[in-house]
Short mmCIF file of C-alpha atoms and ligand atoms in Angstrom, two decimals:
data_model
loop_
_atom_site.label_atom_id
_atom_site.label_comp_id
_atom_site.label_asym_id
_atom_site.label_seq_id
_atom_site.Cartn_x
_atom_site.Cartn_y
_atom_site.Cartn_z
CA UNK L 1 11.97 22.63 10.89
CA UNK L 2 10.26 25.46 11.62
CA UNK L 3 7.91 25.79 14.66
CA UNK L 4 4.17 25.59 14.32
CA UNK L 5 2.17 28.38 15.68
CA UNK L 6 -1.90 28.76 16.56
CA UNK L 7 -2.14 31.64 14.18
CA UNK L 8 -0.63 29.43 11.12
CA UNK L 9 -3.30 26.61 11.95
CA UNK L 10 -6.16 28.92 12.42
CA UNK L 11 -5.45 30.14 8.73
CA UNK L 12 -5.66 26.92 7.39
CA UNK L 13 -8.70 26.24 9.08
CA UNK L 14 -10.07 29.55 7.50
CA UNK L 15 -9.31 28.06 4.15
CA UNK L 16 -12.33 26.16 4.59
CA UNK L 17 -14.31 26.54 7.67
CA UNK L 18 -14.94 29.53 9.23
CA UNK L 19 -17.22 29.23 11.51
CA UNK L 20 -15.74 26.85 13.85
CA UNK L 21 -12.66 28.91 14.72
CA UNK L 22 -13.94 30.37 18.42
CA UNK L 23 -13.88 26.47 19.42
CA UNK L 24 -11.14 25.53 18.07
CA UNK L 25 -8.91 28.46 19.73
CA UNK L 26 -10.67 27.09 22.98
CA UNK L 27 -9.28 23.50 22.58
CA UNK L 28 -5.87 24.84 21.72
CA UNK L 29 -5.61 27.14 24.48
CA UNK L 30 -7.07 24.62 26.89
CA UNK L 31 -3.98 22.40 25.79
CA UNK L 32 -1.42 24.67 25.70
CA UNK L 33 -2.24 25.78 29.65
CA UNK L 34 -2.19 21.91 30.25
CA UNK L 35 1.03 21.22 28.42
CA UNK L 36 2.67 23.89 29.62
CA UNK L 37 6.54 23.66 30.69
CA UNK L 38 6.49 20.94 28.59
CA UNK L 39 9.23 20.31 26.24
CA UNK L 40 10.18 18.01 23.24
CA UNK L 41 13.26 16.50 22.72
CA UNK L 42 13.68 19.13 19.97
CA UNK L 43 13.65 22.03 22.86
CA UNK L 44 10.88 23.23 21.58
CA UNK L 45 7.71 23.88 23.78
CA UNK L 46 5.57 20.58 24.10
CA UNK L 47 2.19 22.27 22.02
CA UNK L 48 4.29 22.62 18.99
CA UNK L 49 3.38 18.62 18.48
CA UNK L 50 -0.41 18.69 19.21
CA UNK L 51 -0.52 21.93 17.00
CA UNK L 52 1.69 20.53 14.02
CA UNK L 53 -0.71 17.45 14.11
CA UNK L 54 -3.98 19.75 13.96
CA UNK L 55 -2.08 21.73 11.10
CA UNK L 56 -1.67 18.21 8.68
CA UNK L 57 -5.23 17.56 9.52
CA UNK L 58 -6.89 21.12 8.72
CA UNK L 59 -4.81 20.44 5.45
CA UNK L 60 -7.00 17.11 5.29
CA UNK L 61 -9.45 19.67 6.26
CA UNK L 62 -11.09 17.59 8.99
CA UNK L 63 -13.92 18.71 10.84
CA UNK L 64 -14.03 20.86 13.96
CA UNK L 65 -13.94 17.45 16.44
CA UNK L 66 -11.31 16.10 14.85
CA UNK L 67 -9.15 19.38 14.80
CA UNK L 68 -9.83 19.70 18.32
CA UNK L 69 -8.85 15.80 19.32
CA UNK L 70 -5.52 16.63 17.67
CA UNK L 71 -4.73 19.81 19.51
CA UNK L 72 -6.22 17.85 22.74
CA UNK L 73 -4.67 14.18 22.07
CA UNK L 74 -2.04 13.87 24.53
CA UNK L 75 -3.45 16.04 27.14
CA UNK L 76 -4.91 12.40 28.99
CA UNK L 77 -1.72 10.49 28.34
CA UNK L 78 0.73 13.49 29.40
CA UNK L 79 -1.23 15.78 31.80
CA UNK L 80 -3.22 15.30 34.42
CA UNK L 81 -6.33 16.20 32.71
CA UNK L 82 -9.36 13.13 32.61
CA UNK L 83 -12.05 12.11 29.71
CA UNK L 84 -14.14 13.35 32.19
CA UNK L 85 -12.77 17.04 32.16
CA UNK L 86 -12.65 16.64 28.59
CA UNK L 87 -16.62 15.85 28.08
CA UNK L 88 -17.35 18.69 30.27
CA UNK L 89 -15.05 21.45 28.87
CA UNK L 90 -15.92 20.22 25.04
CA UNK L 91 -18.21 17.46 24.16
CA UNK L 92 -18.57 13.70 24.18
CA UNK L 93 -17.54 12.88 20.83
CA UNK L 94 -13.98 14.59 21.26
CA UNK L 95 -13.56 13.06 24.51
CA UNK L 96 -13.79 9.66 22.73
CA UNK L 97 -11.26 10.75 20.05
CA UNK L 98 -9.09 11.52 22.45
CA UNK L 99 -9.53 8.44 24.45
CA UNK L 100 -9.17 6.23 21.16
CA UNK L 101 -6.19 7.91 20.58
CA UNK L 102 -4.45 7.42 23.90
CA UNK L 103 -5.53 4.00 24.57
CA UNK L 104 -3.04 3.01 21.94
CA UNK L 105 -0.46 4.08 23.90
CA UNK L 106 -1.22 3.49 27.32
CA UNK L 107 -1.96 -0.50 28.77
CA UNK L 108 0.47 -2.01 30.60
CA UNK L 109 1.26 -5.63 30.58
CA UNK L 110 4.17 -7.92 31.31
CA UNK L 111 5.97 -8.14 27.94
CA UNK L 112 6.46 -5.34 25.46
CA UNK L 113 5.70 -7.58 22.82
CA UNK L 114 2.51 -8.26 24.31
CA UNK L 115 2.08 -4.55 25.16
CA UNK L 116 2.79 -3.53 21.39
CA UNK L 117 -0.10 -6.51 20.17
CA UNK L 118 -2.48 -5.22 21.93
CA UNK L 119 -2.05 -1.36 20.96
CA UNK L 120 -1.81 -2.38 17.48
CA UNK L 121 -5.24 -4.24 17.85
CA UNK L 122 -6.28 -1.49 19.61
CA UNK L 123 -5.36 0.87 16.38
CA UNK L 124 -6.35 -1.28 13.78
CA UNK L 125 -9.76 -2.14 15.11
CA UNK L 126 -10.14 1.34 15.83
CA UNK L 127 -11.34 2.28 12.51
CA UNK L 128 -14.45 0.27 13.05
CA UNK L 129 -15.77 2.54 15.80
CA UNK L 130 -14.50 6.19 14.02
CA UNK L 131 -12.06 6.20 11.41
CA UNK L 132 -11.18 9.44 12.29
CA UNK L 133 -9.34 8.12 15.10
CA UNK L 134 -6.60 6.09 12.92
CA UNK L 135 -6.52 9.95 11.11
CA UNK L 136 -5.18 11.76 13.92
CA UNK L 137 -3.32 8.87 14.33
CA UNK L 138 -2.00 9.06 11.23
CA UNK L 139 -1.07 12.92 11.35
CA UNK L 140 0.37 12.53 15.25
CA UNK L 141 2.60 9.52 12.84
CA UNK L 142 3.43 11.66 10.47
CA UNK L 143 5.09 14.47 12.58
CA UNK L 144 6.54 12.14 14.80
CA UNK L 145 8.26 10.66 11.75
CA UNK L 146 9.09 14.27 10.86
CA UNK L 147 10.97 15.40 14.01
CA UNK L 148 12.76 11.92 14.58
CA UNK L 149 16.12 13.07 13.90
CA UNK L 150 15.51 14.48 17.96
CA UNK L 151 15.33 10.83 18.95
CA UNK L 152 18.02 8.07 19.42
CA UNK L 153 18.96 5.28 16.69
CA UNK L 154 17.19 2.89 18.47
CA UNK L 155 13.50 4.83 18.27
CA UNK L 156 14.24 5.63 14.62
CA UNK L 157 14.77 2.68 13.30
CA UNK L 158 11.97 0.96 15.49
CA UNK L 159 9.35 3.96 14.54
CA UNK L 160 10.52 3.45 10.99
CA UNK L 161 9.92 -0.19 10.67
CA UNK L 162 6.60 0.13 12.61
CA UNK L 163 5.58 3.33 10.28
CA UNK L 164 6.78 1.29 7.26
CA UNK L 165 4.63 -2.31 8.20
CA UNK L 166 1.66 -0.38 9.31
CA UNK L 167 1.04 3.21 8.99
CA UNK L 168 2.03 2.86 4.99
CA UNK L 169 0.32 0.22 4.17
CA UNK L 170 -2.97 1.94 6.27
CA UNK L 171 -2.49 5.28 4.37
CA UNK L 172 -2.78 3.30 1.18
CA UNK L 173 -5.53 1.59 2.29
CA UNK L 174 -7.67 5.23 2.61
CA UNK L 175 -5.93 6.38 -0.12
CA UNK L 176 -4.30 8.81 1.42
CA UNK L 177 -1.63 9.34 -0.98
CA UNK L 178 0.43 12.23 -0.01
CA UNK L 179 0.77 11.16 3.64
CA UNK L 180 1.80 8.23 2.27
CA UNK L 181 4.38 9.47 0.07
CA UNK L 182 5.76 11.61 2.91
CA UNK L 183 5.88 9.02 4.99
CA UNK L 184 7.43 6.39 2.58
CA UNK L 185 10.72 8.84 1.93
CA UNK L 186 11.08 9.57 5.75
CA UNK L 187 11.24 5.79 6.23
CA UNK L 188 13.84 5.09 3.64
CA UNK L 189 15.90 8.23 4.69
CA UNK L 190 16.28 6.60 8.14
CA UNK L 191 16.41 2.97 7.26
CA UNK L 192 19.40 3.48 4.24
CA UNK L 193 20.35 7.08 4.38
CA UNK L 194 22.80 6.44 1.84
CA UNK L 195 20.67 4.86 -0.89
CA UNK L 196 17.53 7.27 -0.33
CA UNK L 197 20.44 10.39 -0.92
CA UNK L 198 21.94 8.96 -3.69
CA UNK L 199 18.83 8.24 -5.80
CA UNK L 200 17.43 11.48 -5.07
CA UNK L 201 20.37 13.36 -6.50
CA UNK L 202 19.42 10.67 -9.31
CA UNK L 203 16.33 11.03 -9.55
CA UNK L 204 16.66 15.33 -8.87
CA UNK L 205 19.25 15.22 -12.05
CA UNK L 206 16.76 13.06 -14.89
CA UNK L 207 14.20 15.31 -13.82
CA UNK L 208 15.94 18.60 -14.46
CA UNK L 209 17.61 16.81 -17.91
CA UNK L 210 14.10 16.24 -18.60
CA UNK L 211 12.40 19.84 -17.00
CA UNK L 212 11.88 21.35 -20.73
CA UNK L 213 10.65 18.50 -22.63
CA UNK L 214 7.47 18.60 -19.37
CA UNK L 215 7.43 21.73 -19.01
CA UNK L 216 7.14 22.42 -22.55
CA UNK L 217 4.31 19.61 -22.93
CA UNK L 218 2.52 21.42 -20.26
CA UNK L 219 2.31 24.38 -22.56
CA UNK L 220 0.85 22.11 -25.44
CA UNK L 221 -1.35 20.50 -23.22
CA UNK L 222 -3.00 23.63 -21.54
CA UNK L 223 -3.09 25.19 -24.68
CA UNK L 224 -4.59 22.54 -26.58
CA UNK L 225 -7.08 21.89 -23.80
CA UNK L 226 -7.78 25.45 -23.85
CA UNK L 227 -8.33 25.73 -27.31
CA UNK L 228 -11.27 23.05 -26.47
CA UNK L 229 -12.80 24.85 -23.87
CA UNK L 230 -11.51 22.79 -21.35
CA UNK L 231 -10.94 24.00 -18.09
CA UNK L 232 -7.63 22.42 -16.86
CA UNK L 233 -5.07 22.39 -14.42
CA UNK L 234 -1.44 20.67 -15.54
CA UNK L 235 1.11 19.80 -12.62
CA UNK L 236 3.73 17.75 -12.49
CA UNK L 237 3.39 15.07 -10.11
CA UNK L 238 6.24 13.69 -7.92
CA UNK L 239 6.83 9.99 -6.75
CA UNK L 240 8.48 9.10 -3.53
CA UNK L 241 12.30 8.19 -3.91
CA UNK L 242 11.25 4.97 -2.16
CA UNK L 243 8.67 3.47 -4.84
CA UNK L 244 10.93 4.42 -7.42
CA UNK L 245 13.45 2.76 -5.36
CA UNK L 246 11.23 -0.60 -5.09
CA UNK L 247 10.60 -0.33 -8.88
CA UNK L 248 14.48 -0.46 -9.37
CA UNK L 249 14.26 -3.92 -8.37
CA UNK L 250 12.18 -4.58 -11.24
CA UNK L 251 13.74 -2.13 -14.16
CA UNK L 252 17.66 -1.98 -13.97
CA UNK L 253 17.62 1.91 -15.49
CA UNK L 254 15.79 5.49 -14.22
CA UNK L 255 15.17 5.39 -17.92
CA UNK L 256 12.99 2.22 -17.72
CA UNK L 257 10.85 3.02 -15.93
CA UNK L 258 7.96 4.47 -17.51
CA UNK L 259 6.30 7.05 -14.83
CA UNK L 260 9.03 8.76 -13.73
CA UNK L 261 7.97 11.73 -15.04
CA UNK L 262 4.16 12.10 -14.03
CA UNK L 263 1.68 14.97 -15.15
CA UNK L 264 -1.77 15.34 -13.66
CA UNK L 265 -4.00 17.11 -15.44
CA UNK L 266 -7.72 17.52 -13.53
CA UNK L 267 -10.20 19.34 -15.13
CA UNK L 268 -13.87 19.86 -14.06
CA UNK L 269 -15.97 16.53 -15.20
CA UNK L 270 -16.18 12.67 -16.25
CA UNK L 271 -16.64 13.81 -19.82
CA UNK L 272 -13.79 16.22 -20.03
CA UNK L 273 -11.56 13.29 -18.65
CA UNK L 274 -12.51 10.94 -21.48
CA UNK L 275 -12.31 14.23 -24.22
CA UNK L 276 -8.62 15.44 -22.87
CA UNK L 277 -7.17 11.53 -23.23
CA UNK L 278 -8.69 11.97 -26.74
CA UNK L 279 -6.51 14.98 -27.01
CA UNK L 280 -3.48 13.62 -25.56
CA UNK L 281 -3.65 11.02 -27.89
CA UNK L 282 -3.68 12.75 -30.73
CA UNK L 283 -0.74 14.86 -29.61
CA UNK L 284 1.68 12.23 -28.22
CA UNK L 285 1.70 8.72 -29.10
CA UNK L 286 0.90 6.60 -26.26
CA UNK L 287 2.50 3.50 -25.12
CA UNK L 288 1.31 0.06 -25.61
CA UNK L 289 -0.50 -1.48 -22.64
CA UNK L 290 -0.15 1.29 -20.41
CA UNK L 291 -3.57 2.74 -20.37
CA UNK L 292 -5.81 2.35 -17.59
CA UNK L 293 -9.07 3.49 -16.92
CA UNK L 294 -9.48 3.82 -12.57
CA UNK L 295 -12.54 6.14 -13.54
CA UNK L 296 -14.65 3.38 -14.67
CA UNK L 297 -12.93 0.85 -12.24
CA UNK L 298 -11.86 2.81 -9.25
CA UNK L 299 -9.43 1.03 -7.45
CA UNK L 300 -9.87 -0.76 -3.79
CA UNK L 301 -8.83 2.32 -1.91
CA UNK L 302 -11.32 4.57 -4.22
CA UNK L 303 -8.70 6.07 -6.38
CA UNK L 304 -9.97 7.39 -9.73
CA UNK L 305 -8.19 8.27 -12.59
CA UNK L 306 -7.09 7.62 -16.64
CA UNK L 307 -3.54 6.45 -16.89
CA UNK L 308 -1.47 6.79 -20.20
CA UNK L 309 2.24 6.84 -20.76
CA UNK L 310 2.99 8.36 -23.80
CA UNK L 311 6.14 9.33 -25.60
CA UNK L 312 6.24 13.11 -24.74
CA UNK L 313 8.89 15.46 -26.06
CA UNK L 314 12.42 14.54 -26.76
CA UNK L 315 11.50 11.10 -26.47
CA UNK L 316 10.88 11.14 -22.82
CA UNK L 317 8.02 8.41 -21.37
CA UNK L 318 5.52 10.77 -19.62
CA UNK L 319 2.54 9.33 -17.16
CA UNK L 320 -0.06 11.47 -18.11
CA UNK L 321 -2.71 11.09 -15.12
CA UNK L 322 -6.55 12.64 -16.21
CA UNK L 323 -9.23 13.26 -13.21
CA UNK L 324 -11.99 15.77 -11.80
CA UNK L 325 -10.97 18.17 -9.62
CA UNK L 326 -13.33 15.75 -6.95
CA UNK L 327 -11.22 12.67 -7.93
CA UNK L 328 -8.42 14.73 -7.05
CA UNK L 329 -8.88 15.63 -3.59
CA UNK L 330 -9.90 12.37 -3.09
CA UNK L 331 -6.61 10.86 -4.30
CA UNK L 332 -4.95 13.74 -2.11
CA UNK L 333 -6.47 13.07 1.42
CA UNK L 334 -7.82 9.94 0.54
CA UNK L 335 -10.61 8.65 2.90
CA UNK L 336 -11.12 12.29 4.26
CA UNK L 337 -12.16 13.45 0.85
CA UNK L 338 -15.44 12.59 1.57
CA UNK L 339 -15.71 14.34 4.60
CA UNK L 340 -18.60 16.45 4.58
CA UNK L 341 -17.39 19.33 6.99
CA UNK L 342 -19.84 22.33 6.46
CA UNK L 343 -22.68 20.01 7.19
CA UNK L 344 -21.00 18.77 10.75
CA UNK L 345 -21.18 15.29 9.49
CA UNK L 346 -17.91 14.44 8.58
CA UNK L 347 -17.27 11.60 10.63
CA UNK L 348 -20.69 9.68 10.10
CA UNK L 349 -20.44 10.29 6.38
CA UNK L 350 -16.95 8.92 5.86
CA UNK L 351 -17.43 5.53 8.36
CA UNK L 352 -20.65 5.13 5.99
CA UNK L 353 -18.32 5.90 2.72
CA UNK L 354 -15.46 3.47 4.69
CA UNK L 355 -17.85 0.81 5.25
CA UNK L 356 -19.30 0.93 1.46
CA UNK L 357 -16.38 1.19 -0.57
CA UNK L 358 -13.18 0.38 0.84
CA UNK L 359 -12.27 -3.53 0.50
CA UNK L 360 -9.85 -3.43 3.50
CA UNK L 361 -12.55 -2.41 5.59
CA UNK L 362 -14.56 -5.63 5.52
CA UNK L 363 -11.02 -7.71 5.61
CA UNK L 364 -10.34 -6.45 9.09
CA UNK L 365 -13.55 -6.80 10.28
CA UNK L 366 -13.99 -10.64 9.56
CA UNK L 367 -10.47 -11.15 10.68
CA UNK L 368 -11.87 -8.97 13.93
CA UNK L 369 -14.37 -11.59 14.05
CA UNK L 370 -12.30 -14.61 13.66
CA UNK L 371 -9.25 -14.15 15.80
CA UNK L 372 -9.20 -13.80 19.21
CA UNK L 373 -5.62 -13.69 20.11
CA UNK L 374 -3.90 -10.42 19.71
CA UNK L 375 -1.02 -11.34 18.73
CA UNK L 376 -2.07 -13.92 16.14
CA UNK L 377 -4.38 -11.04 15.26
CA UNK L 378 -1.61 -8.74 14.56
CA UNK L 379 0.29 -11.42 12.40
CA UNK L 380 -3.08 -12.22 10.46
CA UNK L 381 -3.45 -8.17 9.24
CA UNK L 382 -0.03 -7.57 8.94
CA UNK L 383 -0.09 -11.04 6.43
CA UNK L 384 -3.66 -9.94 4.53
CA UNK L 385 -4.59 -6.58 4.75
CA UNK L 386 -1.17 -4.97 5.54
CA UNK L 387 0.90 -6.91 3.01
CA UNK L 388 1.30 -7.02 -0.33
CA UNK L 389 -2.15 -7.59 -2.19
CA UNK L 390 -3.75 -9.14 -5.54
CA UNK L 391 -6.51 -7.94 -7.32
CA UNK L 392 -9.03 -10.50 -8.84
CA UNK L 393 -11.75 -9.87 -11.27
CA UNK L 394 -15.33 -11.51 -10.68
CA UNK L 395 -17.53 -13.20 -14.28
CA UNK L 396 -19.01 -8.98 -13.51
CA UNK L 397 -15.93 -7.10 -13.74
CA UNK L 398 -15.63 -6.72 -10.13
CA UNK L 399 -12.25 -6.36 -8.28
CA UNK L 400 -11.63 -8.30 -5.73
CA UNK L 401 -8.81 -7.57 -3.12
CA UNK L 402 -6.76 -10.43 -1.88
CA UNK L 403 -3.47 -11.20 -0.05
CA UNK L 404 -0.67 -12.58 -2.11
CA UNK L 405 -0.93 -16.05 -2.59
CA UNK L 406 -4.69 -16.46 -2.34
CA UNK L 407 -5.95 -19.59 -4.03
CA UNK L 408 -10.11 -19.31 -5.69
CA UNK L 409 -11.57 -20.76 -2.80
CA UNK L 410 -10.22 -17.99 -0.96
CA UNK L 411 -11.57 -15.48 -3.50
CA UNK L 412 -14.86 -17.30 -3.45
CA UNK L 413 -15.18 -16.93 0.70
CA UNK L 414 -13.74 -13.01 0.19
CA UNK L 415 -17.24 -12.58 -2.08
CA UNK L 416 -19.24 -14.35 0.50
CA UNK L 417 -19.96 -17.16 3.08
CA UNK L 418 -22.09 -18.97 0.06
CA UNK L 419 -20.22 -18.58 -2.59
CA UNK L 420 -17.23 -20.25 -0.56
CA UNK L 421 -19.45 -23.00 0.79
CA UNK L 422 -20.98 -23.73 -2.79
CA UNK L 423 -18.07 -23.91 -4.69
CA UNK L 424 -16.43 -27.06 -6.37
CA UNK L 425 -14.51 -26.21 -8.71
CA UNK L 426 -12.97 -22.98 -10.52
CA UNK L 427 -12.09 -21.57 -13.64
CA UNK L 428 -9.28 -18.76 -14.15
CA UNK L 429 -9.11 -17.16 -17.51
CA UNK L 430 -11.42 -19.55 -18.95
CA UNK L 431 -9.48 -22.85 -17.72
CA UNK L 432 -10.09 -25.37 -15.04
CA UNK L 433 -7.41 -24.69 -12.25
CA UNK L 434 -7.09 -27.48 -9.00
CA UNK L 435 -8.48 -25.64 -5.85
CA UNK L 436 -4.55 -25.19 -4.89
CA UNK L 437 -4.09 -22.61 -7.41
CA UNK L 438 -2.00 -19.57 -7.24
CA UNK L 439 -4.03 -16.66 -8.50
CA UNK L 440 -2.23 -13.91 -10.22
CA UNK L 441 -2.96 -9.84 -10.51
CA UNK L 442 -5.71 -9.01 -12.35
CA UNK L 443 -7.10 -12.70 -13.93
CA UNK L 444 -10.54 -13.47 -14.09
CA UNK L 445 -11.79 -16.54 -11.96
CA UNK L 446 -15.41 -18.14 -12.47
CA UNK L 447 -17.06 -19.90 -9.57
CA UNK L 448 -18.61 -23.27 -10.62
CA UNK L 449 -21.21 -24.21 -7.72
CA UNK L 450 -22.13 -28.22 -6.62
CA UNK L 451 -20.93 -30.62 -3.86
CA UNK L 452 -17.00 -30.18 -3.04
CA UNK L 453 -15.07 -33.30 -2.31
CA UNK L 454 -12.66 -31.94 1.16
CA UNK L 455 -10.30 -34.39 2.07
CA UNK L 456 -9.35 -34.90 -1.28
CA UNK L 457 -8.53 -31.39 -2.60
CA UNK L 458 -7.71 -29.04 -0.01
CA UNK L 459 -4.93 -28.72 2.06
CA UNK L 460 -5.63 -26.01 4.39
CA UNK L 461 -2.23 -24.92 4.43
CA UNK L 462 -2.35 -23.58 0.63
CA UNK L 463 -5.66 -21.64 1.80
CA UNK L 464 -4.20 -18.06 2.24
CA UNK L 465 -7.06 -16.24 4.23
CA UNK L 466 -7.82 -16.77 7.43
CA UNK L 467 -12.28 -16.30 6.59
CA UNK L 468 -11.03 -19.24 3.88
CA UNK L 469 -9.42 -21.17 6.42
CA UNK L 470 -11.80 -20.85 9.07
CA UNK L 471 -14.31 -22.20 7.01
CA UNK L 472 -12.63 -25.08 5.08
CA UNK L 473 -11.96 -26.36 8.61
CA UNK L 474 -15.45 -26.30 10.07
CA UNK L 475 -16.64 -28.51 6.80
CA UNK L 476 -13.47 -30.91 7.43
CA UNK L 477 -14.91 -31.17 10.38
CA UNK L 478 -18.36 -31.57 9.79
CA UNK L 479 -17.54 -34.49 7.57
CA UNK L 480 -15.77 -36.26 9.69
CA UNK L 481 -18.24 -36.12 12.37
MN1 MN W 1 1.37 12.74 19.86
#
């Protein structure tokens, strides 16, 4: 891999923010005097790491604080330099990136197991104070995960697992999609190298069958669109080998599947969207069932989009993804879409935007709330935030995000302490359902209020979430009492 330099970062930072470059080339020169002598298990000089994680997040294009934690983040852990220096040389709010960033690494206790509990709290909970911390997190992941061929089998099948259980499932959770595709073929490369190589070739060899037949609805499309007056822009999209590896367990062919060949096509606003699926229609027919509409029902993480498959040239099933340019970057960087650098309120805007709109967000607070002990903590997220999730329409159309294997009461507490506490009985898809029920992706459940008979019914052990439980268990006791 090539080595990252200063001047490579400071022209990505130019892309977008001029102004702040004078600081910036302080920070980086203040941690390349601190680091120096320093060197990776790659041989190459220890400020390649800090700088390669500043690079992914000008490409997130973070704000100037941010850039500068991720040039300064190991300088506490590694050198001998304090917060304290820190505050004084920059400002306060780096310091405490910084320090957020470290502390995951750095507590001592008497088992490792208890050690790793703690710093995953420690991460998780993290978000709550300043998202951006989990960001550079993220990035410092993602380069780690990059250069981990430098590091022994042990390490790279540990960091994989860990990236794989948490960072993944975290990147999804801000939406951060091309971290998380990164990230998900680095993990499968060092977890089955043989598997990941093999379907890539596969995967490398239907797409070049298939390269004409795109490339060639491309054409159509950007004429077509053109000949509309609609701006657009037409790429091809690419899916990590590893989901189309976990949708092989589901489809037995390449063929079957029905987005392996992706287009996006973003164009300039909500209207356009709507007009271009119009025109995609009427071009290529699409298939049954496989339309969705993320504009007018974003989903948890705040991805927007249209979704059709249609049968594009040569017979070849074609996701055809529609969006604004905005919906775009946001399903690009995800959460740091929203930041709002030129105004030098990135990181208040986007823990306002984090505490608004993403689901997860309010999930790991509550279960913040609830559990004290770490490592029951770390068991709890990794089970219902981390894990694999349901989504459950309210009587209103709205989503509701839910661990796998969530009964309605635990949809009911998810909505709110009342609704939970209110509710006797439920209906899903229009029937009656006992209060044990499994709910399923995307069916509708209706909350029917009046006094619920306990000891009867539930059986806490069927409750799935942990704000469910909780509560169940205080009104069990209550009524015995
Ligand atoms: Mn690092």
């Amino acid at each position: 891999m090539e080595t990252m330099t200063f001047e490579k970062l400071i022209n990505k930072v130019k892309e977008y923010n001029e102004c702040e470059i004078e600081y910036i080339t302080k920070a980086y020169n203040f941690a390349s005097k601190h680091h120096e002598g320093q060197v990776r298990k790659s041989g190459e000089p220890y400020i390649s790491h800090p700088l390669a994680v500043a690079y992914i997040l000008a490409s997130m294009k973070a704000d100037r604080d941010t850039l500068c934690a991720g040039l300064l983040h190991d300088v506490v852990e590694d050198t001998d330099v304090t917060l304290d220096d820190l505050r004084f040389e920059f400002n306060d709010n780096i310091a405490k990136l910084v320090d957020g960033v470290t502390k995951m690494s750095k507590i001592n206790f008497n088992s490792k197991q208890e050690m790793e509990d703690a710093n995953t709290r420690k991460l998780l909970t993290s978000i709550t104070k300043d998202a951006r911390i989990i960001i550079i997190k993220l990035a410092d992941r993602l380069h780690n995960m990059r250069t981990l061929e430098f590091k022994s089998k042990n390490k790279q099948i540990e960091n994989s697992i860990e990236t794989l259980e948490i960072f993944i499932p975290l990147a999804n959770h801000i939406g951060a999609y091309n971290i998380k595709r990164e990230l998900e073929d680095l993990v499968f490369y060092y977890l089955n190298q043989e598997t990941y190589k093999r379907l890539k070739e596969e995967v490398n060899d239907f797409q070049k069958k298939a390269e004409n037949s795109t490339d060639e609805m491309i054409y159509t499309l950007t004429k077509e669109l053109y000949n509309h007056e609609i701006n657009s822009r037409i790429e091809k999209e690419m899916r990590s080998i590893y989901s189309i590896y976990k949708d092989l367990q589901e489809f037995n062919k390449l063929e079957d599947i029905h987005n392996l060949l992706s287009l996006k096509i973003c164009v300039d606003e909500i209207k356009d969207c709507y007009y271009s699926l119009g025109l995609v229609h009427f071009k290529y027919i699409p298939l049954a069932n496989r339309f969705k509409d993320y504009i007018c029902q974003p989903k948890t993480n705040m991805y927007q989009s249209l979704h059709t498959t249609v049968f594009g040239n040569d017979g070849y099933l074609v996701q055809t993804k529609i969006r604004t340019n905005d919906m775009d970057r946001i399903a690009t960087y995800g959460l740091t879409g929203y930041w709002d650098v030129l105004k030098g309120k990135a990181g208040s805007e986007m823990q306002k935007d984090l505490n608004n709109k993403f689901q997860f967000y309010k999930t790991l607070q509550d279960i913040n709330d609830l559990v004290e002990n770490n490592e029951e903590f770390v068991e709890v997220v990794k089970n219902e935030v981390l894990n694999k999730n349901i989504y459950i329409y309210t009587t209103t159309g709205l989503i509701i995000e839910l661990p796998y294997g969530s009964t309605p009461l635990d949809f009911a507490y998810k909505i709110g302490l009342e609704y939970g506490k209110n509710a006797c009985a439920f209906m899903v898809d229009g029937e009656l359902v006992p209060l044990n029920y499994k709910l399923k992706n995307n069916q509708i459940v209706k909350i029917i209020e009046g006094p619920k008979k306990i000891d009867e019914t539930i059986d806490i052990n069927q409750i799935a979430t942990t704000k469910a439980k909780t509560y169940v268990k205080k009104l069990t006791n209550t009524n015995e009492n």
